[in-house]
Amino acid sequence: MDSTPSPSSSLPSDQVSRALGNYGPQGGRTAVGPAASQSAGGSDGAEPATESQEQILGSVDVDRDLNITRCNLEAPAFEGLTVAAGRPFSDLLPPGDIPTVTRRLRQVMETREPHVARVQRLRRDDGTELVVSMSILPAAAPQEGLTVSLIAMAKRLHLYVSETAIGTSLDIGETAQSLAQSLLAWADVAAVDLDYAVWTGEAVTEQPLGRIRLRRAALVPDRAWPDGYLTPGDNLPGEASRLLAIAVRRQDVARPIVIPDREVIERALRDPRLVRALVPGDRPASLVCIPLVLEGQGGRPPIVLGVAEIWRRPDRPFRESELLDLQELAARTAHHVDLARQHQREHAQVLALQRRLLPRAGSDTIEVASVYQPTTPDSAGVGGDWVNSFPLPGGRTALVVGDVVGHGLAAAAAMGQLSMEARALLSAGLAPDEVLEHLDETVTLLDDAEAGLAAGYSALGSTCCIAVYDPVGHQVVMSSAGHLPPVLVLPDGTPEILSVPPHPGLGTEFALREPFVTHTFAAPPGSLIALYTDGLVEDPAVSIDEGIERLADTVSRVHPWDDLQQATRRLVTELTTRSRLRDDMTLLIARMTGRRKRDIATWRLPARADAAAQARALAATRLRQWQAKDETRDNALLLISELVTNAGRFATGPITVRLIKDGHGLLCEVGDTGNGRPRLGRTGLLDDSGRGLYVVHKVTTHWGVRWTDTGKVVWAELAW
């Protein structure tokens, strides 16, 4: 006995058809497979569609192999789409979209979760394309396969969807490509040409028409074009840029221009070279140029950001309503293009700051290499990862890595402030843990109502790790604020993940703050140390500990003869190809060679009245062995005499004198147990005190004080 299927047992495609009601073709579906007889039951009581109703709904059923079993594409909007039973669904797609759509179809097949409202192009028999909203639905049990619901985009709906799609990216190329894709609803070929200043992120200003330079930003559909025709990335010839600019801007008003046939186009361009560059192919064509206009500020005239070119066959003339739709879409897009331009400018500024903070060349005691890599080359804002390396008094070298929360200029400003503050404090002689205490306070100050939250940015939770390498003692002093542990590789290739206690990071609440702890590790000559940010070791497939172990194993394979910069780049490539880079990443690797023992002389003297004379005698002998110049030897002995005398007057414990020879000069250090800081001041004509420090200042190229656990060290550098 015949029965009409109940709504609960109907297929998803039938449910979609009923839901959209008058927007779909009436009278059931057209079957292209053997199951046609099973789906012939229509709704006899349904009222026929009126002529004014736009029929835009269609559907296609596919099996588990993604081959078409049946379809309903009777609506006039789908004219030109040929579907045959047993053919793959990919026959309906442009070649460039097949991998993405196929992946989506299989994903819905496996997960049974619908994928709805995807803006998609379908390929007609004549090579033109139809823009639809595509939803992929799993077939209702017991059927297998999928139902693909297609809604032909009515022009007003297409405008809304296009604006939404165009505004989803801050990349200029992607924004232009989205606009070109949207224009295919009106065009056979669509191109977008943008002012060169938009590409570079420069401030866009009104320019004389003869000086406007255009570059092709997007071109659809993607096919093999004739030789000489401009494709994305090509600069338009100067005459073509000038003609397009004049065409869309007449009497200081930007407006569209319609050229109805190829003959008029060739007559306007005149030069065959320009015709080959601008006209797609040799067949007849009509053209509409729509300017992308940015409204001027302060009463200034509008600024043309670029031109959208809409090409189609001359037998389909442009209607007035279509021109209005195109102008509306271009007006909405111009705003997004300018936002992308501003982002490009900010991106370039942040990246320049990021590169500026990268370490420069090392010294004769340490070799430094670093790599910074954003998530993608055109990511929406460079992150706050930073790394730095710089020399410190006493021949030491500071290695600093940090990760500031967030992206963009706000994160870059915080990153630059923390980096420069860390450098200043370390150069002033503070220990790594003391520097982190100051950075902790700085992050808290950056987060107050006026400096941070009012601007919508907070640096709370940023991390930092500071390592100071001493080439004389062959050791590393390190302190960390919530950062991942460095990796140390000994000369024999044994990797070691340096122990770092857990820490909540910089700027945490006062009640949750933990003290910053200093650790000291031996670093024999030939050792490597790697500092990095979490983007390098994060992988959803493995734990963070496994990621760090993988990094340690990779660093341990760096050969002592390898060029360190090339090895660092190779290491980053190897680690990032295993998994998609999900965050910005920074890596610094330092190869520590240290000082030779014969270039160092150290003496420990009692704090007595003859300490200065004893120090001069010992130093004179060593300087003769080093074959120092007479001027250098005399200045060094004068310097040692003044510093040792000063230490004997104000300190109570033993005095340490150390001379370090390098290729650039001589470093003199005098350590004592006192805690007073020598300060250079103006001395009167008859003053006795203060003259020794004035002498130190005159004979040295650089001098200062650093603090130790037992007192202080006054250091001074002399030209060799």
XYZ file of C-alpha atoms in Angstrom:
720
model
C 0.000 0.000 0.000
C 1.356 3.400 -1.045
C 2.075 5.941 1.633
C 3.500 9.424 1.699
C 6.760 9.682 3.664
C 6.395 11.446 6.963
C 8.488 14.546 7.733
C 10.452 12.614 10.289
C 11.646 10.133 7.692
C 12.386 12.574 4.888
C 15.880 13.281 3.637
C 17.821 16.389 4.721
C 17.433 17.822 1.250
C 13.625 17.558 1.545
C 13.745 19.290 4.939
C 15.810 22.118 3.476
C 13.377 22.482 0.580
C 10.372 22.743 2.912
C 12.196 25.180 5.202
C 12.972 27.605 2.378
C 9.456 27.267 0.967
C 8.873 29.648 -1.911
C 12.592 30.210 -2.535
C 12.960 26.700 -4.037
C 11.474 25.134 -7.164
C 8.093 23.499 -6.615
C 7.102 20.028 -7.659
C 9.734 17.790 -6.083
C 13.209 16.812 -7.305
C 14.602 15.601 -10.567
C 16.311 12.258 -10.154
C 19.429 11.397 -12.059
C 19.979 7.989 -10.496
C 18.131 4.734 -10.046
C 16.459 6.030 -6.922
C 14.396 8.448 -8.952
C 11.184 6.528 -8.559
C 11.533 6.615 -4.777
C 11.580 10.398 -4.670
C 8.818 11.235 -7.110
C 6.258 12.003 -4.458
C 5.690 15.743 -4.551
C 3.289 17.903 -2.563
C 0.166 18.104 -4.634
C -1.305 20.726 -2.395
C 1.540 23.152 -2.835
C 0.749 26.404 -4.602
C 2.698 27.077 -7.774
C 5.432 29.645 -7.541
C 4.597 33.088 -8.815
C 6.645 34.778 -11.484
C 7.927 37.339 -8.973
C 9.412 34.738 -6.654
C 13.110 34.092 -7.162
C 13.800 30.355 -7.108
C 17.291 29.886 -5.694
C 17.348 26.504 -3.874
C 18.916 23.314 -5.191
C 20.406 20.153 -3.764
C 22.739 17.335 -4.740
C 23.043 13.917 -3.052
C 26.389 12.109 -3.069
C 27.444 8.658 -1.923
C 30.406 7.694 0.258
C 32.724 7.933 -2.753
C 31.512 11.532 -3.333
C 29.796 10.573 -6.587
C 26.436 12.146 -7.445
C 23.363 9.912 -6.980
C 20.560 12.425 -7.560
C 19.964 16.135 -7.655
C 17.477 18.987 -7.896
C 18.923 21.873 -9.889
C 15.805 22.901 -11.815
C 15.759 26.510 -10.638
C 16.629 29.017 -13.394
C 19.493 30.287 -11.244
C 21.314 26.983 -11.853
C 21.055 27.139 -15.629
C 24.264 25.965 -17.274
C 25.167 23.431 -14.562
C 25.132 19.889 -15.993
C 24.967 17.022 -13.543
C 25.121 13.346 -14.467
C 24.537 10.338 -12.238
C 27.724 8.602 -11.202
C 29.923 11.609 -11.922
C 32.080 12.974 -9.059
C 30.794 16.050 -7.248
C 34.130 17.724 -8.013
C 32.944 18.160 -11.646
C 30.883 21.091 -10.371
C 33.872 22.841 -8.781
C 36.642 25.101 -10.111
C 39.946 23.169 -10.058
C 41.444 25.354 -7.327
C 38.549 24.637 -4.927
C 38.481 20.845 -5.311
C 40.959 19.964 -2.483
C 39.276 22.205 0.093
C 35.694 21.167 -0.693
C 36.632 17.481 -0.894
C 38.226 17.729 2.529
C 35.050 19.330 3.914
C 32.839 16.635 2.379
C 34.901 13.837 3.898
C 35.009 15.609 7.251
C 31.196 15.769 7.416
C 31.039 12.132 6.247
C 33.245 11.065 9.170
C 32.010 13.328 11.958
C 28.310 13.547 10.911
C 28.441 17.228 11.853
C 26.980 19.618 9.220
C 29.065 22.295 7.567
C 26.748 25.169 6.704
C 26.706 28.423 4.722
C 30.014 28.154 2.881
C 30.314 30.713 0.077
C 31.315 28.587 -2.900
C 31.766 28.889 -6.668
C 30.329 26.344 -9.105
C 31.578 25.920 -12.652
C 29.063 26.231 -15.494
C 29.417 24.382 -18.787
C 30.628 27.526 -20.581
C 33.427 28.100 -18.087
C 31.712 30.893 -16.159
C 31.077 30.518 -12.445
C 28.041 30.712 -10.193
C 28.351 31.863 -6.584
C 26.247 29.877 -4.107
C 25.874 29.352 -0.401
C 26.670 25.673 0.141
C 25.716 23.578 3.173
C 26.893 19.974 3.606
C 24.476 17.767 5.582
C 24.797 14.100 6.571
C 22.107 11.881 5.121
C 19.417 10.745 7.543
C 19.605 7.143 8.694
C 19.422 4.562 7.249
C 20.747 6.312 4.131
C 24.477 6.818 3.709
C 26.259 9.660 2.041
C 25.638 13.404 2.081
C 23.178 16.002 0.883
C 24.717 19.212 -0.434
C 22.267 22.108 -0.268
C 22.911 24.940 -2.732
C 21.400 28.416 -2.530
C 22.068 30.585 -5.553
C 23.092 33.947 -4.198
C 20.549 36.639 -4.925
C 22.365 39.935 -5.525
C 21.393 41.609 -2.247
C 22.193 38.470 -0.264
C 25.442 38.231 -2.179
C 26.333 41.800 -1.188
C 25.834 40.962 2.474
C 27.805 37.712 2.323
C 30.553 39.350 0.262
C 31.058 42.152 2.759
C 31.259 39.617 5.574
C 33.831 37.528 3.701
C 35.902 40.534 2.615
C 36.205 41.838 6.158
C 37.562 38.614 7.663
C 41.237 39.211 6.825
C 43.692 42.012 7.515
C 45.957 40.886 4.699
C 45.826 43.168 1.647
C 46.177 40.339 -0.850
C 43.450 38.241 0.779
C 41.116 41.247 0.997
C 41.592 42.007 -2.697
C 41.133 38.317 -3.574
C 37.862 38.195 -1.597
C 36.601 41.233 -3.479
C 37.514 39.697 -6.833
C 35.765 36.439 -5.896
C 32.649 38.371 -4.936
C 32.674 40.281 -8.220
C 32.280 37.019 -10.154
C 28.543 37.237 -9.410
C 28.490 40.049 -12.010
C 31.529 39.181 -14.124
C 33.208 36.544 -16.244
C 36.607 37.933 -15.238
C 37.337 40.225 -12.289
C 40.580 42.019 -11.399
C 41.566 44.369 -8.568
C 44.387 46.897 -8.977
C 45.609 48.810 -5.908
C 47.732 51.888 -5.439
C 51.341 50.957 -4.694
C 51.172 52.897 -1.404
C 48.428 50.564 -0.197
C 50.713 47.565 -0.683
C 53.575 49.102 1.276
C 51.343 50.371 4.076
C 52.340 53.984 3.475
C 50.008 56.823 4.368
C 47.674 57.212 1.385
C 47.440 60.811 0.243
C 45.967 62.559 -2.740
C 48.372 62.334 -5.677
C 48.475 63.884 -9.139
C 46.838 61.525 -11.615
C 50.052 61.172 -13.585
C 51.966 59.854 -10.552
C 49.566 57.133 -9.445
C 51.132 53.647 -9.596
C 48.906 50.578 -9.611
C 49.738 46.942 -8.935
C 47.490 43.987 -9.704
C 46.310 42.563 -6.402
C 43.841 39.876 -7.494
C 42.554 38.158 -10.634
C 39.799 35.537 -10.943
C 39.120 32.963 -12.176
C 42.438 31.183 -11.849
C 43.404 29.979 -15.315
C 46.201 30.153 -17.858
C 46.216 33.707 -19.229
C 47.774 34.943 -22.498
C 51.363 36.151 -22.495
C 51.625 39.792 -21.495
C 48.380 39.860 -19.515
C 48.855 41.232 -15.991
C 48.536 38.737 -13.157
C 48.666 39.303 -9.369
C 51.924 40.922 -8.302
C 52.554 42.644 -11.647
C 52.883 46.421 -11.789
C 50.648 48.120 -14.316
C 52.519 50.115 -16.964
C 52.690 53.806 -16.079
C 50.428 54.820 -18.961
C 47.839 52.202 -17.980
C 47.834 53.423 -14.379
C 47.384 56.993 -15.563
C 44.529 56.122 -17.941
C 42.664 54.101 -15.317
C 43.098 56.867 -12.731
C 41.800 59.495 -15.165
C 38.919 57.269 -16.254
C 37.519 56.722 -12.761
C 38.145 60.249 -11.534
C 36.561 63.018 -13.532
C 35.974 66.553 -12.301
C 37.533 65.608 -8.935
C 34.780 63.028 -8.379
C 35.500 59.287 -8.349
C 32.856 57.462 -10.374
C 32.524 54.189 -12.320
C 33.066 54.019 -16.056
C 31.381 51.623 -18.501
C 33.054 50.646 -21.808
C 30.524 48.584 -23.826
C 32.752 46.754 -26.340
C 36.333 45.822 -27.177
C 36.637 48.296 -30.054
C 36.106 51.251 -27.720
C 38.597 49.748 -25.231
C 41.315 49.382 -27.875
C 40.669 52.898 -29.153
C 41.038 54.292 -25.613
C 44.245 52.376 -24.880
C 45.743 52.904 -28.367
C 48.926 50.958 -27.607
C 48.713 47.190 -28.454
C 51.044 46.501 -25.528
C 48.555 48.068 -23.126
C 45.719 46.105 -24.723
C 47.581 42.814 -24.118
C 48.331 43.860 -20.533
C 44.799 44.921 -19.557
C 42.302 43.023 -21.762
C 41.817 39.323 -20.872
C 42.108 37.475 -24.183
C 41.228 38.284 -27.787
C 37.450 37.856 -27.683
C 34.867 40.658 -27.527
C 34.404 42.035 -24.020
C 32.748 44.857 -22.116
C 34.240 46.504 -19.045
C 33.186 48.346 -15.911
C 35.834 50.108 -13.786
C 34.735 50.791 -10.217
C 36.998 53.006 -8.078
C 37.815 52.000 -4.501
C 37.424 55.326 -2.761
C 38.468 56.408 0.730
C 36.592 59.425 1.995
C 38.860 62.409 2.597
C 39.351 63.846 6.070
C 38.748 67.446 7.052
C 36.937 68.449 3.887
C 39.615 67.043 1.594
C 38.595 65.307 -1.641
C 38.208 61.498 -1.684
C 41.312 59.387 -2.275
C 41.327 56.582 -4.844
C 42.895 53.425 -3.347
C 42.560 51.387 -6.509
C 40.268 50.145 -9.253
C 38.087 47.045 -9.613
C 37.736 45.787 -13.188
C 34.631 43.760 -14.117
C 34.823 42.069 -17.536
C 32.084 40.146 -19.289
C 30.790 39.333 -22.723
C 29.163 42.241 -24.558
C 25.918 40.294 -25.084
C 25.260 40.785 -21.357
C 25.165 44.576 -20.999
C 25.459 46.073 -17.503
C 22.175 47.290 -16.061
C 21.862 50.389 -13.921
C 20.887 48.303 -10.876
C 24.050 46.210 -11.299
C 26.220 49.321 -11.375
C 24.636 50.481 -8.125
C 25.306 47.078 -6.537
C 28.921 47.174 -7.724
C 29.434 50.672 -6.350
C 27.972 49.628 -3.019
C 30.267 46.604 -2.787
C 33.309 48.688 -3.777
C 32.453 51.363 -1.210
C 32.218 48.773 1.547
C 35.426 47.088 0.423
C 37.445 50.326 0.347
C 37.125 50.581 4.125
C 38.485 47.045 4.576
C 41.316 47.722 2.131
C 42.349 50.761 4.163
C 42.200 48.723 7.381
C 44.436 46.125 5.723
C 46.801 48.923 4.647
C 47.008 50.223 8.216
C 47.635 46.690 9.442
C 50.379 46.251 6.848
C 52.014 49.435 8.097
C 51.743 48.331 11.729
C 53.000 44.877 10.796
C 56.067 46.376 9.085
C 56.781 48.652 12.065
C 56.506 45.845 14.606
C 58.591 43.508 12.483
C 61.260 46.198 12.094
C 61.341 46.620 15.876
C 61.453 42.851 16.279
C 64.411 42.576 13.901
C 66.120 45.537 15.589
C 66.053 43.691 18.905
C 67.714 40.596 17.476
C 71.294 40.121 18.698
C 74.196 41.395 16.674
C 77.498 39.581 16.286
C 79.059 38.084 19.412
C 82.628 38.540 20.695
C 85.823 36.528 20.818
C 84.466 34.602 23.818
C 80.970 33.779 22.565
C 79.287 33.305 19.180
C 75.582 34.144 18.969
C 72.971 33.222 16.323
C 69.232 33.863 16.424
C 66.073 33.379 14.371
C 62.718 35.077 14.754
C 59.723 33.737 12.832
C 56.143 35.040 13.041
C 53.245 32.594 12.811
C 52.880 33.395 9.096
C 54.609 36.028 6.976
C 51.331 37.936 6.768
C 49.964 37.147 10.214
C 47.592 39.643 11.749
C 50.137 41.388 13.925
C 53.587 40.211 14.892
C 53.814 38.754 18.365
C 55.710 39.864 21.448
C 58.555 37.330 21.315
C 61.948 38.999 21.713
C 65.551 38.025 22.233
C 68.685 40.051 22.865
C 72.389 39.594 23.459
C 74.895 42.266 24.499
C 78.274 42.608 26.237
C 78.525 43.370 29.946
C 81.375 44.691 32.078
C 84.098 42.180 32.853
C 83.917 40.573 29.412
C 80.632 38.882 30.298
C 77.705 38.507 27.868
C 73.987 38.766 28.610
C 71.520 36.485 26.821
C 67.895 37.519 27.276
C 64.703 36.014 25.868
C 61.127 37.062 26.604
C 57.543 36.558 25.515
C 55.220 39.519 25.948
C 51.499 38.802 25.954
C 49.578 39.783 22.812
C 50.339 40.982 19.288
C 50.695 44.242 17.424
C 51.977 47.664 18.385
C 50.860 47.461 22.025
C 52.838 44.251 22.542
C 55.755 45.701 20.566
C 55.828 48.794 22.794
C 55.874 46.658 25.952
C 58.471 44.359 24.382
C 60.764 47.269 23.512
C 60.423 48.813 26.967
C 61.213 45.562 28.784
C 64.130 44.774 26.474
C 65.763 48.173 26.893
C 65.170 48.210 30.647
C 66.739 44.770 31.018
C 69.774 45.902 29.053
C 70.196 49.080 31.102
C 69.893 47.286 34.439
C 72.250 44.469 33.493
C 74.788 46.958 32.164
C 74.539 48.802 35.473
C 75.776 45.679 37.243
C 72.540 44.214 38.647
C 72.225 40.450 38.936
C 69.638 38.601 36.773
C 67.200 38.058 39.657
C 67.366 41.754 40.593
C 66.673 42.735 36.991
C 63.590 40.495 36.929
C 62.309 42.168 40.094
C 62.450 45.527 38.311
C 60.807 44.116 35.177
C 58.066 42.679 37.371
C 57.297 46.148 38.689
C 57.418 47.604 35.170
C 54.821 45.134 33.862
C 52.581 46.007 36.793
C 52.912 49.723 36.011
C 52.142 49.097 32.329
C 48.875 47.500 33.370
C 47.484 50.429 35.358
C 44.282 52.142 34.210
C 46.046 54.908 32.295
C 48.860 52.969 30.612
C 47.390 49.548 29.924
C 43.744 48.701 30.450
C 42.468 51.963 28.993
C 44.171 51.020 25.724
C 42.748 47.495 25.862
C 46.130 45.868 26.395
C 47.679 44.061 29.339
C 51.184 42.620 29.590
C 50.412 40.634 32.744
C 51.741 37.106 32.535
C 54.662 37.947 30.262
C 57.730 35.756 30.711
C 61.471 36.367 30.610
C 64.707 34.435 31.095
C 68.108 36.062 31.654
C 71.409 34.204 31.372
C 74.791 35.877 31.971
C 77.866 34.102 30.648
C 81.209 34.612 32.410
C 84.035 33.611 30.027
C 86.653 33.721 32.783
C 84.892 31.435 35.236
C 83.285 29.416 32.389
C 79.860 29.524 33.974
C 76.332 30.779 33.330
C 74.249 32.604 35.936
C 70.543 32.376 35.124
C 67.187 33.527 36.474
C 63.741 32.974 34.975
C 60.263 34.475 35.345
C 57.865 31.810 34.135
C 59.855 31.095 30.977
C 60.660 27.696 29.528
C 64.029 26.229 30.630
C 67.133 26.800 28.477
C 68.955 23.867 26.928
C 72.683 23.429 27.610
C 74.758 21.134 25.371
C 78.169 20.203 26.725
C 81.227 19.934 24.439
C 80.798 16.148 24.162
C 77.279 16.633 22.747
C 75.389 15.717 25.926
C 72.189 17.834 26.168
C 70.901 19.054 29.509
C 67.620 20.864 30.177
C 68.542 23.412 32.832
C 66.392 23.177 35.928
C 64.069 26.166 36.342
C 61.538 26.286 39.204
C 57.918 27.106 38.273
C 57.052 30.813 38.338
C 53.792 32.634 37.490
C 55.547 35.207 35.306
C 55.874 38.982 35.378
C 53.228 41.260 36.864
C 51.235 38.672 38.804
C 49.179 39.614 41.850
C 51.252 40.552 44.879
C 49.933 37.638 46.959
C 50.918 35.150 44.236
C 54.384 36.487 43.551
C 57.321 34.156 43.960
C 60.925 35.217 44.581
C 63.239 35.107 41.599
C 65.917 32.478 42.094
C 69.415 32.554 40.600
C 71.086 29.360 39.353
C 74.717 28.897 38.332
C 75.771 26.275 35.774
C 79.192 25.253 34.491
C 79.711 25.984 30.778
C 83.034 24.521 29.596
C 84.543 25.955 26.401
C 82.671 24.625 23.367
C 79.314 24.385 25.125
C 76.067 25.525 23.486
C 73.127 27.166 25.207
C 69.708 27.577 23.564
C 67.062 30.061 24.699
C 63.677 30.025 22.955
C 59.985 30.863 23.201
C 57.085 28.427 23.467
C 56.075 28.671 19.815
C 59.091 26.542 18.878
C 58.214 23.561 21.083
C 54.407 23.656 21.235
C 52.704 20.839 19.345
C 49.107 19.680 19.968
C 50.195 16.093 19.323
C 52.784 15.952 22.129
C 53.310 17.426 25.579
C 55.410 20.537 26.118
C 58.046 18.422 27.893
C 58.389 16.188 24.837
C 58.717 19.277 22.666
C 61.576 20.571 24.831
C 63.296 17.177 24.750
C 62.998 17.153 20.960
C 64.609 20.606 20.859
C 67.435 19.429 23.143
C 68.081 16.418 20.925
C 68.137 18.615 17.804
C 70.540 21.168 19.337
C 72.864 18.387 20.461
C 73.435 17.474 16.798
C 75.000 20.868 15.999
C 78.630 20.126 15.144
C 81.392 22.347 16.567
C 82.502 23.139 13.008
C 79.022 24.136 11.801
C 78.304 27.741 10.939
C 76.109 28.666 13.911
C 73.656 30.936 12.058
C 73.058 28.363 9.330
C 72.698 25.612 11.918
C 70.135 27.677 13.834
C 68.040 28.260 10.710
C 68.264 24.565 9.822
C 67.194 23.619 13.343
C 64.141 25.904 13.198
C 63.145 24.496 9.809
C 63.418 20.943 11.099
C 61.335 21.619 14.205
C 58.621 23.704 12.549
C 58.038 21.319 9.629
C 56.973 18.555 11.998
C 53.928 20.558 13.113
C 52.173 23.708 11.995
C 53.591 26.822 13.653
C 50.810 27.948 16.002
C 52.563 30.931 17.582
C 55.453 33.274 16.925
C 58.777 31.732 17.854
C 62.267 32.947 18.693
C 65.424 30.890 19.078
C 68.863 32.030 20.267
C 71.850 29.688 20.308
C 75.198 30.741 21.783
C 78.471 28.873 21.409
C 80.670 29.667 24.434
C 84.430 29.530 23.964
C 85.606 31.431 27.040
C 88.951 33.068 27.833
C 92.296 31.352 27.667
C 94.038 31.053 31.022
C 97.165 32.753 29.734
C 95.134 35.915 29.023
C 93.980 36.227 32.641
C 95.920 37.243 35.746
C 94.323 37.282 39.216
C 95.840 38.219 42.608
C 94.314 38.270 46.066
C 95.937 40.844 48.377
C 95.386 41.780 52.023
C 93.911 45.214 52.691
C 97.149 46.794 53.924
C 98.992 50.028 53.237
C 101.451 48.302 50.870
C 98.688 46.633 48.816
C 98.932 49.226 46.034
C 102.718 48.817 45.637
C 102.395 45.037 45.651
C 99.654 45.174 43.014
C 101.742 47.467 40.779
C 104.718 45.111 40.930
C 102.673 42.029 40.071
C 100.831 43.796 37.264
C 104.033 45.248 35.761
C 105.560 41.780 35.458
C 102.464 40.354 33.726
C 102.124 43.327 31.350
C 105.727 42.860 30.246
C 104.967 39.209 29.541
C 101.971 40.290 27.450
C 104.215 42.778 25.612
C 101.907 45.688 26.342
C 102.794 49.089 24.915
C 104.528 51.526 27.261
C 101.528 53.863 27.323
C 99.128 51.016 28.103
C 101.432 49.688 30.846
C 101.846 53.107 32.479
C 98.103 53.808 32.421
C 97.279 50.359 33.761
C 99.725 50.696 36.673
C 98.376 54.162 37.524
C 94.830 52.834 37.350
C 95.565 49.811 39.562
C 97.372 51.984 42.092
C 94.403 54.372 42.426
C 91.744 51.638 42.622
C 93.651 49.477 45.121
C 94.432 52.498 47.299
C 90.753 53.471 47.290
C 89.709 49.900 48.177
C 92.195 49.767 51.042
C 90.830 52.997 52.512
C 87.118 52.034 52.533
C 87.057 48.207 52.668
C 87.993 45.810 55.452
C 88.395 42.469 53.681
C 90.839 41.181 51.093
C 91.315 42.945 47.768
C 91.159 41.093 44.455
C 92.993 42.405 41.392
C 92.324 40.892 37.957
C 93.736 41.736 34.514
C 92.068 40.372 31.351
C 93.638 40.778 27.901
C 91.531 40.547 24.761
C 91.980 41.549 21.168
C 90.559 45.033 21.733
C 92.056 46.191 25.002
C 92.890 45.544 28.605
C 90.311 45.101 31.362
C 91.330 45.946 34.945
C 89.146 44.850 37.876
C 89.571 45.582 41.578
C 87.172 43.885 43.978
C 86.649 44.512 47.677
C 84.133 43.832 50.454
C 82.840 47.387 50.676
C 79.353 48.417 49.613
C 80.014 52.090 48.852
C 79.683 53.205 45.238
C 82.497 55.390 43.866
C 81.062 58.494 42.239
C 82.820 60.937 39.985
C 82.284 64.544 41.043
C 83.810 67.962 40.551
C 86.829 68.608 42.767
C 88.117 71.927 43.952
C 91.641 73.192 43.351
C 92.782 72.353 46.900
C 90.675 69.197 47.451
C 92.585 66.012 48.293
C 89.740 63.474 47.867
C 88.162 62.598 44.558
C 91.274 63.088 42.419
C 91.963 59.347 42.072
C 88.591 58.698 40.453
C 89.141 61.678 38.172
C 92.423 60.095 37.034
C 90.594 56.794 36.410
C 88.047 58.608 34.272
C 90.733 60.301 32.192
C 92.935 57.301 31.348
C 90.178 54.744 30.615
C 87.774 54.321 27.736
C 84.992 53.018 29.982
C 84.611 52.237 33.681
C 81.923 51.311 36.184
C 80.859 49.236 39.176
C 79.125 45.885 39.499
C 77.933 44.228 42.663
C 78.794 40.739 43.902
C 77.651 38.550 46.791
C 80.649 39.669 48.877
C 80.894 43.331 47.902
C 81.631 45.165 44.653
C 84.018 45.210 41.698
C 85.257 48.435 40.091
C 86.223 47.727 36.493
C 87.888 49.861 33.844
C 88.804 49.334 30.186
C 92.026 50.548 28.596
C 93.003 50.729 24.950
C 95.579 48.034 24.144
